[in-house]
Each structure stands twice: as structure tokens, then as C-alpha cells.
Amino acid sequence: MLVLFLLPLLPLIASLPSQQPFSINTSHEGRINPLKHLSAISPFFIPTEKPTPLPEQCELDRVSLLIRHSSIMGNDEEYEETMKPFIEKIYNLDKSKLPKNGEWKFLKDWKSPINEDTLEVVSPQGKKDAKFLGKYIRKTYSPLFPSRKKTTTKKDKNKTPYKIWTASSTRDIDTAKSYIKGGFPSHQSGPDGEGDGEVVQLIQVPNKAKDWDRSLTPHKACDTFDKKPSLEPANKWLAVYAPKVIDRLRGVIPEVANELVDQDILAMQMLCGYETIATGSSQFCHLFTDEEWLDVEYYFDVRFHYMMGYGSHLSPYLGMPWVKTAKHLLEGKDTEGSDGGKGHKSTDDGTLGTFKKGPKLPEPKLPPNATHTQLLHPSFTHRESPAFVAVFLNLFNSSSHTHPSSETPPLDHRVDDRAWRTSHLVSFLGHVALERYHCKGKKHGDAGDYVRAVVNGRVEKMSGCEDGLQQGCKWETFDKWVDERAERWSDWESVCEK
Ligand SMILES: *[C@@H]1O[C@H](CO)[C@@H](O)[C@H](O)[C@H]1NC(C)=O
Ligand SMILES: *[C@@H]1O[C@H](CO)[C@@H](O)[C@H](O)[C@H]1NC(C)=O
Ligand SMILES: *[C@@H]1O[C@H](CO)[C@@H](O)[C@H](O)[C@H]1NC(C)=O
């Protein structure tokens, strides 16, 4: 079924701003596009040319979708610790030290478009990208959407609205609204993308609320989750590759190179991403070799292995709630209007520090893990969640990989054939789908119900749940397998309490 939508989809992809400029071969050194190797700073792109089609004679029934928010103008931590010191260094540098010619010349009057005021804010391009994603998801899963028709009859009006769930940070809400504007006609999306409240409704899930089964931002409800320790191994690797870059630069911009520290190399590589997000292009993207881009990509993969991948014992615990919720939703019961229950006690938005509080959205009536009548369940969240979910589902961890994701990444050299590629998993708008489908036909003698995991359009094997066709899994197997894993990683309190 997916195949049907490819033809009309392709021209759209080619004209997408995020796609086209980035695929032009402008890099001096060679072949790779750095913007596709910046992990969580990679602007939205669709990594595979086309979504993996379902096996023949199969049809989709239901889909649960977990989507990271769209591109932001900068991340607090990356700005404070890495980019800001570099930016200030350049501003304060004796201008006579800066080259007058060549590709580094721009530094003389360079002004950073990244600053404190707009950190964590979705960029204008990020909004366009999220809108594009809404159209793309509508095309991909069209039969699972509510009808575009205007509601007229009284019966229609009493129907339960179709819900989109979002974590409560502003960047998640803004992304969800743009997605809604892309995926629904304007009479359903509402003027600002919050939904018309009748057919479409955007629901805000409080970030730290433990009684929502923690399904969208589990790490914010887990006190022992800590991003900092992962910096240590990542910086060990930085100390291997960055000095080599500085050495190379001594031959190009000797007086600047003498002032640079390892973090400055990382800063410039981050700025390639954030500056492109802010202004559409960045000189920093032209300053490094392919090898150096692959080195920074490895830096992020090391960091996220320990922060939210297989290298953290917390990851499967934190991935469990969403998968359990998704399984429950995929099970589905086609009853109408069961959502009208009693008001659910909502908890204060527990966003921290500089995360701005989200705008007012309708009060939720039931948590995401209640029984809902719709067929496609999208939820918007942060980079951590798709990674946790990948671990819980045992993706990228097959023993047939040379370097499965659960293997410890060496810190003295880069492993190129590793399965853990966070540029593919947690780029802006990176998404994980669980697709339930049924197949008929004697051809493969496998009529029945199946489920498969799809990451940014590409099917990925759930190792241990792989008895279906083409990397899928039988629904029954999945059902038991998820329950077993949920049992194994259920003791949330004991691992999350300080
Ligand atoms: C990009 O440029 C490099 C060398 O300049 C070349 O080898 C490579 O084939 C080009 N790639 C594309 C996709 O045109
Ligand atoms: C939903 O989550 C709550 C805890 O937050 C739990 O008690 C309940 O059993 C869950 N419901 C389902 C259907 O999983
Ligand atoms: C990853 O694979 C290894 C080797 O097969 C296995 O021992 C481990 O349990 C897997 N990790 C998860 C989270 O399932």
C-alpha cells in the first residue's frame, strides 16, 4: 500500500527546502553532506529514498508514531558549554590574526545567529519542515486519517476528536501545530494548528507527570537520569580527533589555530548545523574534511550511546512506557466515542529552567494509554525518547551486525561499520513508527497479523521478534515479547529514585 504513494511524493521531496540545498555537492573536499552527519543537530531529512513498502498482499491497520520535535535555533547545553565560548573567542580575537583571503575570511565580520534569546525555539525552517512532515505522513498513512470532509450532521459532531499528543515544552507544541497544519485541511487544523477541537485536537501531556505512564518524556520523570556523565567518554574521543584538526589548521590559519582548543572544533561543527537551521547556510560546513565530519558524527554516537542508548542501563526502562502504550493502541478496539470519560487530574507543567511554558491547550480527558478510537497515534517529544524506544525494541542490535549497537564504542578510533547511527535516529523530526498490518494470500502461507518497526521510513529488525516476513514480527509474538521485556524492565522506582 505504501508504494502507491511514492510517485506523488517524490516531487515534493525534491522541492523541500531542507532536501534540496543540502544535497547539492558544495563541499570542497568531497562527497558527504555534513548536515546528514550531525546526529541530533541534523536538520530534517528523509534518509531513505522511499519508505520500505509493506510485503505484498498486506494492508496497514494501525500505526503508533513517536516524533522528535523540529529544528531549533540552538540547544541550551551545547550553546553554554561549547558554542558560546568559541563565539566569544572569535569576537575578542585580534582581528589582524584572521585571514584576509580564502574560506576562513568570513570570520572577520562573522556574527553568530545563535544567541541566548532564541535557544530552544523552533526555527522558521523547522516549522516548514514539520508542516512537510504532516503532508508526508498524511500521504504515507492516508487511510488511517479522519476524513477531510467538513462535518455537517449532528452525529458527526458528537464523534470523538482525532488526537495528536505532544510533550509540554514549547518546541514540541510548535512542532505538533505545524504538523497539524500540514496534515489536515484548514477547517480541521484550526488557525494556529491546535485543531478545531471537533475533528482534530492537540493534547498536551505534562512533561513530568508520573501518572501519565510517563510515555512521552520519561527521562524528565526519572530522577537518576543524567546527561552529564556521557560527556566524559565523548570528550575522550574528541581529544583523539580534534587535535588532528587543529594540527591541520596550523597550516591554513596558524594564528587562529594556536588559540583553538578541542571544544572549538566541536563548536564550529555544531555551528554548521545551527547556522544552517537559522539562516539557510553556513560557511562552517565547508571548512572540514569528510573524515572530520565522520569523526564528529562518531562523537555524537558515543555520547548518545551512553546517554540514551544501549550504554545506559536506564534506556530500556525509559523506552518501555511508550512501547507499552503503543502496543495497547495498536491492539485497538473500534468502539466509538469511548473517550468522553471523566476529567483527568492534570499536573502542572514541570518544565525546567529556560524551557518556556507552553501555550494553553484543551484539558486532556484521558491519558495516552487509555483506549482511543483512532487508527494513527502521533506523539511529539524530545531526542531521548526515540533512542530509548530503539533500545527497548532491540533495534540495530542484531548479532549479524559487525558492530551491534549494544557493543561498547572504542574511544581511540572510529568504528565505521557500527549499527548505532544517531543521525538516522534522532535528527530533527526523527521518528519511530510501530506499524500493525495484516496479510492475506496463500503465496507465503502467512496470512495473519503482523507488526514492524520503522525508523524514518526504513524497516528495522526487532531482534528477538522477527518471525514475520521481511523483518516484521507476528502480532502474537510481539504481544508476548513486549510483555516479557516490560516485565524485565518494569522496576522504574528502584532505578529512577535517587
Ligand atoms: C561530489 O564531489 C566529489 C568530488 O568533488 C565527487 O567525487 C562526487 O562524485 C560528487 N558527488 C555527487 C553526488 O555529485
Ligand atoms: C496506563 O497507565 C497507568 C499508570 O500511569 C496504569 O495504571 C494503567 O494500567 C495504564 N493503562 C493501560 C491500558 O496500560
Ligand atoms: C543486545 O544484544 C545483546 C547480544 O545479543 C543482548 O545480550 C542484549 O540483551 C541486547 N540488548 C537489549 C536491550 O535487548
XYZ file of C-alpha atoms and ligand atoms in Angstrom:
540
model
C 0.000 0.000 0.000
C 2.807 2.395 0.822
C 4.138 2.001 -2.703
C 1.057 3.689 -4.104
C 2.004 6.981 -2.578
C 5.572 7.131 -3.714
C 5.016 8.662 -7.095
C 3.158 11.761 -5.992
C 5.526 12.052 -3.044
C 8.828 12.239 -4.844
C 8.492 15.668 -6.494
C 7.503 17.059 -3.135
C 10.660 15.731 -1.503
C 12.828 17.147 -4.258
C 11.449 20.634 -3.770
C 11.579 20.598 0.001
C 13.947 23.325 1.153
C 15.564 21.005 3.656
C 16.223 18.486 0.978
C 17.485 20.417 -1.963
C 20.138 22.829 -0.768
C 21.687 20.155 1.406
C 22.019 17.642 -1.374
C 23.922 19.984 -3.691
C 27.536 18.896 -3.807
C 29.142 22.053 -2.500
C 31.561 20.550 -0.045
C 35.105 21.335 -1.206
C 36.645 18.138 -0.033
C 34.282 15.680 -1.446
C 31.235 13.706 -1.169
C 29.424 13.764 2.087
C 26.853 16.256 3.198
C 27.792 17.249 6.754
C 24.199 18.157 7.555
C 23.315 14.493 7.337
C 26.052 13.526 9.785
C 25.327 15.821 12.714
C 23.127 13.469 14.710
C 20.674 15.434 16.850
C 21.717 18.686 15.115
C 20.952 17.340 11.653
C 18.075 19.319 10.178
C 15.192 17.245 8.950
C 15.904 14.968 6.052
C 14.382 11.734 4.879
C 17.310 9.379 4.995
C 15.881 6.700 2.771
C 14.760 7.448 -0.750
C 11.377 5.893 -0.184
C 9.621 4.256 2.739
C 10.026 0.490 2.880
C 6.812 -0.888 1.336
C 4.764 -3.486 3.186
C 5.147 -7.066 1.984
C 2.803 -7.963 -0.879
C -0.848 -8.622 -0.082
C -0.573 -6.833 3.213
C -2.531 -3.855 4.446
C -1.962 -1.437 7.285
C -4.344 -1.460 10.234
C -2.900 0.900 12.822
C 0.225 2.911 13.470
C 1.798 4.476 16.549
C 4.275 7.205 15.808
C 6.866 8.842 18.052
C 8.383 12.005 16.578
C 11.160 14.262 17.827
C 10.436 17.986 17.587
C 11.678 20.001 14.618
C 14.874 22.022 14.313
C 15.544 24.607 16.999
C 17.742 27.715 16.996
C 20.121 26.154 19.485
C 20.277 23.819 22.449
C 20.960 25.338 25.900
C 23.660 22.961 26.926
C 25.502 22.870 23.607
C 25.412 26.659 23.497
C 26.650 27.262 27.038
C 29.354 24.643 27.067
C 30.641 24.625 23.530
C 29.399 27.244 21.067
C 29.336 30.311 23.291
C 32.999 30.074 24.404
C 34.021 29.735 20.754
C 31.811 32.615 19.601
C 33.247 34.879 22.305
C 36.771 33.816 21.431
C 36.259 34.852 17.809
C 34.647 38.177 18.785
C 37.547 39.003 21.093
C 40.315 37.841 18.801
C 42.763 40.406 17.493
C 41.293 40.874 14.004
C 44.743 41.027 12.419
C 45.110 37.338 13.219
C 42.185 36.426 10.990
C 42.954 35.517 7.369
C 42.170 38.074 4.667
C 41.562 35.521 1.958
C 40.271 32.057 1.464
C 37.498 30.116 3.050
C 38.212 31.385 6.566
C 37.964 35.042 5.578
C 34.291 35.266 6.650
C 35.306 35.007 10.326
C 36.439 38.650 10.269
C 32.930 40.023 10.373
C 31.027 36.911 11.268
C 28.105 37.352 13.663
C 26.556 34.322 15.291
C 22.853 33.919 14.553
C 22.705 31.698 17.642
C 22.087 33.600 20.851
C 20.534 33.259 24.286
C 17.159 34.736 23.318
C 16.191 32.125 20.786
C 17.687 28.945 22.238
C 15.237 26.025 22.181
C 12.880 27.907 19.843
C 11.703 26.095 16.711
C 13.175 27.866 13.662
C 11.020 29.118 10.766
C 12.547 26.387 8.606
C 11.774 23.900 11.376
C 8.118 24.869 11.159
C 8.121 24.387 7.401
C 9.778 21.018 7.828
C 7.182 19.915 10.395
C 4.431 21.005 8.032
C 6.067 18.986 5.302
C 6.179 16.007 7.653
C 2.439 16.382 8.237
C 1.826 16.163 4.486
C 4.249 13.296 4.152
C 2.636 11.292 6.961
C -0.824 12.017 5.518
C 0.326 10.662 2.151
C 2.018 7.659 3.677
C -0.829 6.692 6.016
C -3.770 8.369 4.319
C -6.435 5.697 5.098
C -5.662 5.998 8.802
C -6.599 9.697 8.915
C -10.096 11.062 9.596
C -11.957 12.251 6.520
C -11.164 15.741 5.193
C -14.837 16.469 4.708
C -16.499 19.222 6.673
C -18.674 17.825 9.463
C -22.330 18.593 8.945
C -24.589 16.161 10.715
C -25.152 16.173 14.422
C -23.876 12.627 14.622
C -20.544 13.712 13.110
C -20.228 16.493 15.595
C -20.568 14.138 18.520
C -17.707 11.973 17.344
C -14.576 11.764 19.438
C -11.929 14.103 18.052
C -8.794 12.662 16.471
C -5.914 13.406 18.838
C -2.326 14.400 18.414
C -0.273 14.139 21.602
C 2.612 16.378 22.476
C 5.043 16.803 25.345
C 4.506 20.161 27.017
C 7.644 22.091 26.039
C 7.001 24.902 23.572
C 9.224 23.352 20.905
C 7.146 20.171 20.966
C 3.867 22.066 20.833
C 5.051 24.312 17.988
C 6.198 21.287 16.023
C 2.894 19.484 16.574
C 0.937 22.539 15.430
C 2.914 22.834 12.206
C 2.498 19.107 11.634
C -1.252 19.500 12.069
C -1.332 22.388 9.598
C 0.466 20.194 7.059
C -1.566 17.066 7.646
C -5.102 18.445 7.884
C -7.242 20.870 5.852
C -7.542 24.317 7.425
C -11.126 23.777 8.592
C -9.795 20.952 10.782
C -6.347 22.227 11.769
C -7.627 25.417 13.405
C -5.968 28.763 12.611
C -2.853 28.063 14.662
C -2.643 24.272 14.285
C -4.144 23.467 17.662
C -7.018 21.619 15.952
C -10.641 22.636 15.504
C -11.495 20.732 18.708
C -14.168 18.800 16.859
C -12.378 16.601 14.373
C -8.800 17.292 15.418
C -7.453 18.030 18.864
C -3.927 18.683 20.084
C -3.358 17.292 23.563
C -0.568 18.386 25.834
C 0.977 15.711 28.033
C 2.614 17.290 31.092
C 6.374 16.736 30.948
C 6.950 15.456 34.430
C 3.632 13.896 35.283
C 4.252 10.417 36.590
C 0.596 9.444 36.426
C 0.560 9.636 32.620
C 2.526 6.465 32.499
C 5.493 8.658 31.562
C 5.040 7.833 27.943
C 6.333 10.975 26.239
C 9.129 12.375 28.400
C 10.043 9.541 30.773
C 13.526 10.913 31.433
C 12.026 14.053 32.944
C 10.207 11.904 35.495
C 13.281 9.811 36.326
C 15.487 11.495 38.925
C 18.588 9.410 38.248
C 18.638 10.228 34.532
C 21.673 12.441 33.962
C 23.063 13.720 30.671
C 26.436 14.782 32.031
C 28.353 11.508 32.524
C 28.103 10.749 28.785
C 30.258 13.816 28.079
C 33.275 12.069 29.549
C 33.657 9.245 27.002
C 32.602 11.590 24.185
C 35.278 14.088 25.174
C 37.864 11.320 25.288
C 37.131 10.697 21.633
C 37.123 14.446 20.946
C 40.639 14.547 22.416
C 41.654 12.000 19.765
C 40.283 13.682 16.643
C 40.149 17.408 17.407
C 43.941 17.889 17.933
C 44.483 16.421 14.461
C 42.108 19.024 13.036
C 43.902 21.790 14.907
C 47.207 20.498 13.523
C 45.839 20.640 10.001
C 44.591 24.173 10.601
C 48.048 25.311 11.729
C 48.946 25.027 8.066
C 45.917 27.077 6.981
C 45.229 29.676 9.665
C 48.234 29.412 12.007
C 47.452 32.383 14.211
C 43.865 31.315 14.807
C 44.762 27.649 15.184
C 47.079 28.491 18.053
C 44.125 29.836 20.002
C 41.842 26.859 19.426
C 41.014 24.109 21.896
C 39.259 20.800 21.180
C 35.834 22.173 22.132
C 36.217 24.897 19.474
C 36.419 22.281 16.727
C 33.220 20.743 18.040
C 31.698 24.240 18.271
C 32.382 25.011 14.609
C 30.945 21.676 13.533
C 27.833 22.317 15.645
C 27.554 25.792 14.139
C 27.420 24.272 10.662
C 24.123 22.708 11.741
C 22.613 25.508 13.798
C 23.647 28.303 11.477
C 22.121 26.458 8.522
C 18.945 25.977 10.536
C 18.846 29.684 11.370
C 19.863 31.239 8.054
C 19.778 28.514 5.390
C 23.527 28.077 5.001
C 26.773 28.137 6.932
C 30.382 28.747 5.971
C 31.380 26.344 8.716
C 30.009 23.481 6.651
C 32.825 23.990 4.130
C 35.770 24.010 6.494
C 36.182 20.349 7.355
C 37.090 17.179 5.522
C 34.793 14.197 5.149
C 36.871 12.350 7.721
C 36.425 15.196 10.178
C 32.672 15.177 9.701
C 32.575 11.434 10.262
C 34.638 11.995 13.396
C 32.142 14.455 14.857
C 29.307 12.110 13.964
C 31.098 9.437 15.954
C 31.434 11.907 18.830
C 27.646 12.202 18.999
C 27.148 8.464 18.609
C 29.492 7.816 21.536
C 27.787 10.433 23.644
C 24.274 9.170 22.915
C 25.277 5.529 23.333
C 25.925 6.360 26.974
C 23.247 8.993 27.459
C 20.216 7.342 25.883
C 21.346 4.248 24.013
C 22.476 0.743 24.863
C 25.242 2.103 27.086
C 22.790 3.312 29.744
C 21.073 0.754 31.958
C 18.126 3.182 32.195
C 17.314 3.188 28.463
C 15.048 0.119 28.275
C 13.209 1.229 31.422
C 12.585 4.619 29.858
C 11.631 3.169 26.459
C 9.140 0.759 27.969
C 6.187 3.127 28.671
C 5.807 4.367 25.109
C 6.093 0.891 23.625
C 3.531 -0.471 26.071
C 1.231 2.410 25.263
C 1.785 1.868 21.544
C 1.025 -1.840 21.843
C -2.170 -1.052 23.693
C -3.195 1.422 20.980
C -2.298 -0.988 18.190
C -4.443 -3.623 19.811
C -7.272 -1.155 19.291
C -10.935 -1.590 19.816
C -13.100 0.046 17.213
C -15.626 1.369 19.647
C -16.922 4.842 19.037
C -16.791 7.655 21.479
C -15.213 5.928 24.450
C -13.071 8.961 25.160
C -15.669 11.053 26.855
C -14.755 9.930 30.350
C -14.408 11.984 33.465
C -11.910 14.786 33.610
C -8.416 13.560 34.309
C -6.496 15.315 37.019
C -3.796 17.206 35.211
C -0.463 18.023 36.752
C 1.438 21.260 36.420
C 3.760 21.507 33.508
C 7.026 20.531 35.109
C 9.337 22.062 32.537
C 12.639 23.172 33.921
C 14.931 26.151 33.728
C 14.845 28.007 30.467
C 12.277 25.692 28.863
C 9.427 28.037 28.294
C 5.991 27.044 29.412
C 3.701 26.004 26.606
C 0.598 27.879 25.490
C -2.838 26.816 26.760
C -4.301 23.769 25.114
C -7.521 21.915 25.864
C -7.544 19.932 29.094
C -6.882 16.275 28.383
C -9.610 13.880 29.389
C -7.802 10.584 29.201
C -4.098 9.680 29.274
C -2.425 8.498 26.076
C -2.541 4.913 27.266
C -6.324 4.869 27.572
C -8.405 3.228 24.837
C -8.758 5.555 21.869
C -10.720 5.006 18.727
C -8.332 6.407 16.134
C -6.019 4.378 13.892
C -2.906 6.542 13.770
C -1.440 7.843 17.018
C 1.238 10.508 16.649
C 3.126 11.882 19.656
C 5.768 14.589 19.745
C 8.668 14.557 22.133
C 12.420 15.035 22.659
C 15.502 13.340 21.266
C 15.775 10.906 24.162
C 12.528 9.063 23.566
C 13.160 7.595 20.090
C 16.541 6.392 21.364
C 15.071 4.751 24.475
C 12.388 3.130 22.342
C 15.022 1.809 19.923
C 16.751 0.116 22.869
C 13.552 -1.323 24.278
C 12.684 -2.712 20.818
C 16.239 -4.038 20.429
C 16.742 -2.222 17.118
C 20.201 -2.020 15.488
C 21.354 -4.748 17.873
C 21.322 -7.863 15.726
C 24.307 -10.161 16.187
C 24.570 -10.224 12.393
C 25.904 -6.647 12.521
C 29.696 -6.399 12.680
C 29.303 -3.859 15.448
C 25.860 -4.103 17.040
C 24.608 -1.101 18.964
C 24.998 -2.681 22.378
C 28.732 -3.088 21.855
C 30.949 -0.561 23.607
C 32.289 2.021 21.145
C 36.098 2.251 21.254
C 37.372 5.735 22.124
C 40.729 5.610 20.361
C 39.437 5.041 16.837
C 36.216 5.423 14.877
C 34.162 2.360 14.006
C 32.632 2.962 10.584
C 30.509 -0.128 10.257
C 28.655 0.411 13.527
C 24.900 -0.109 13.701
C 24.320 2.781 16.149
C 23.814 5.801 13.864
C 22.096 8.583 15.718
C 21.975 10.795 12.613
C 19.424 8.290 11.380
C 17.519 8.009 14.644
C 17.369 11.388 16.400
C 17.825 14.076 13.741
C 15.194 16.813 13.993
C 11.797 15.231 13.248
C 13.393 11.786 13.556
C 10.596 9.296 14.096
C 9.911 5.723 15.079
C 6.737 4.025 13.917
C 5.218 0.766 15.027
C 3.019 -0.424 12.176
C 0.422 -3.121 12.622
C -0.773 -4.796 9.428
C -2.487 -7.920 8.227
C -1.666 -10.101 5.263
C -3.691 -12.499 3.222
C -2.900 -14.835 0.369
C -1.562 -18.337 0.235
C 1.564 -17.206 -1.551
C 3.565 -17.136 1.622
C 1.150 -19.156 3.692
C 1.412 -16.450 6.254
C -1.978 -14.851 6.442
C -2.369 -13.093 9.758
C -1.493 -10.090 11.858
C 1.942 -8.552 11.976
C 3.848 -5.608 13.335
C 7.075 -3.971 12.260
C 9.281 -1.126 13.456
C 10.068 1.653 11.005
C 12.661 4.350 11.681
C 12.417 7.373 9.386
C 10.759 5.303 6.705
C 13.103 2.336 6.903
C 12.152 -1.004 8.419
C 14.451 -2.091 11.234
C 14.537 -5.536 12.743
C 13.403 -6.009 16.342
C 15.920 -8.676 17.288
C 14.044 -11.388 19.122
C 10.741 -10.518 17.462
C 11.379 -11.359 13.855
C 9.183 -14.275 12.841
C 7.268 -12.257 10.228
C 8.045 -11.548 6.594
C 10.727 -9.022 5.693
C 11.839 -8.099 9.209
C 8.310 -7.975 10.577
C 7.044 -9.888 13.587
C 3.845 -11.830 14.173
C 1.443 -9.833 16.275
C 1.109 -12.651 18.811
C 4.854 -12.913 19.192
C 5.157 -9.159 19.573
C 2.437 -9.116 22.187
C 4.255 -11.638 24.380
C 7.719 -10.305 23.628
C 6.806 -6.764 24.678
C 5.140 -8.036 27.856
C 8.233 -10.053 28.750
C 10.548 -7.127 28.159
C 8.229 -4.772 30.022
C 8.356 -7.175 32.955
C 12.147 -7.327 32.792
C 12.472 -3.540 32.828
C 9.493 -2.642 34.942
C 11.028 -1.669 38.239
C 11.088 2.005 37.399
C 11.064 3.219 41.005
C 14.173 1.353 42.053
C 16.277 2.593 39.110
C 14.915 6.128 38.970
C 14.921 7.105 42.604
C 17.995 8.899 43.810
C 30.723 15.341 -5.169
O 32.015 15.802 -5.475
C 33.035 14.823 -5.404
C 34.408 15.455 -5.673
O 34.363 16.831 -5.810
C 32.733 13.725 -6.402
O 33.714 12.725 -6.306
C 31.375 13.135 -6.109
O 31.039 12.169 -7.052
C 30.300 14.217 -6.094
N 29.031 13.643 -5.665
C 27.898 13.857 -6.312
C 26.679 13.208 -5.714
O 27.821 14.537 -7.315
C -1.999 3.490 31.937
O -1.040 3.994 32.854
C -1.391 3.861 34.227
C -0.258 4.415 35.076
O 0.122 5.669 34.711
C -1.620 2.406 34.575
O -2.048 2.314 35.912
C -2.650 1.797 33.632
O -2.759 0.431 33.884
C -2.251 2.015 32.180
N -3.286 1.517 31.314
C -3.045 0.689 30.293
C -4.235 0.286 29.476
O -1.917 0.309 30.005
C 21.546 -6.501 22.597
O 22.123 -7.665 22.082
C 22.891 -8.413 23.024
C 23.562 -9.549 22.277
O 22.640 -10.293 21.561
C 21.976 -8.897 24.140
O 22.710 -9.612 25.109
C 21.305 -7.689 24.788
O 20.377 -8.118 25.752
C 20.602 -6.843 23.747
N 20.109 -5.626 24.386
C 18.816 -5.391 24.632
C 18.477 -4.107 25.301
O 17.934 -6.166 24.324
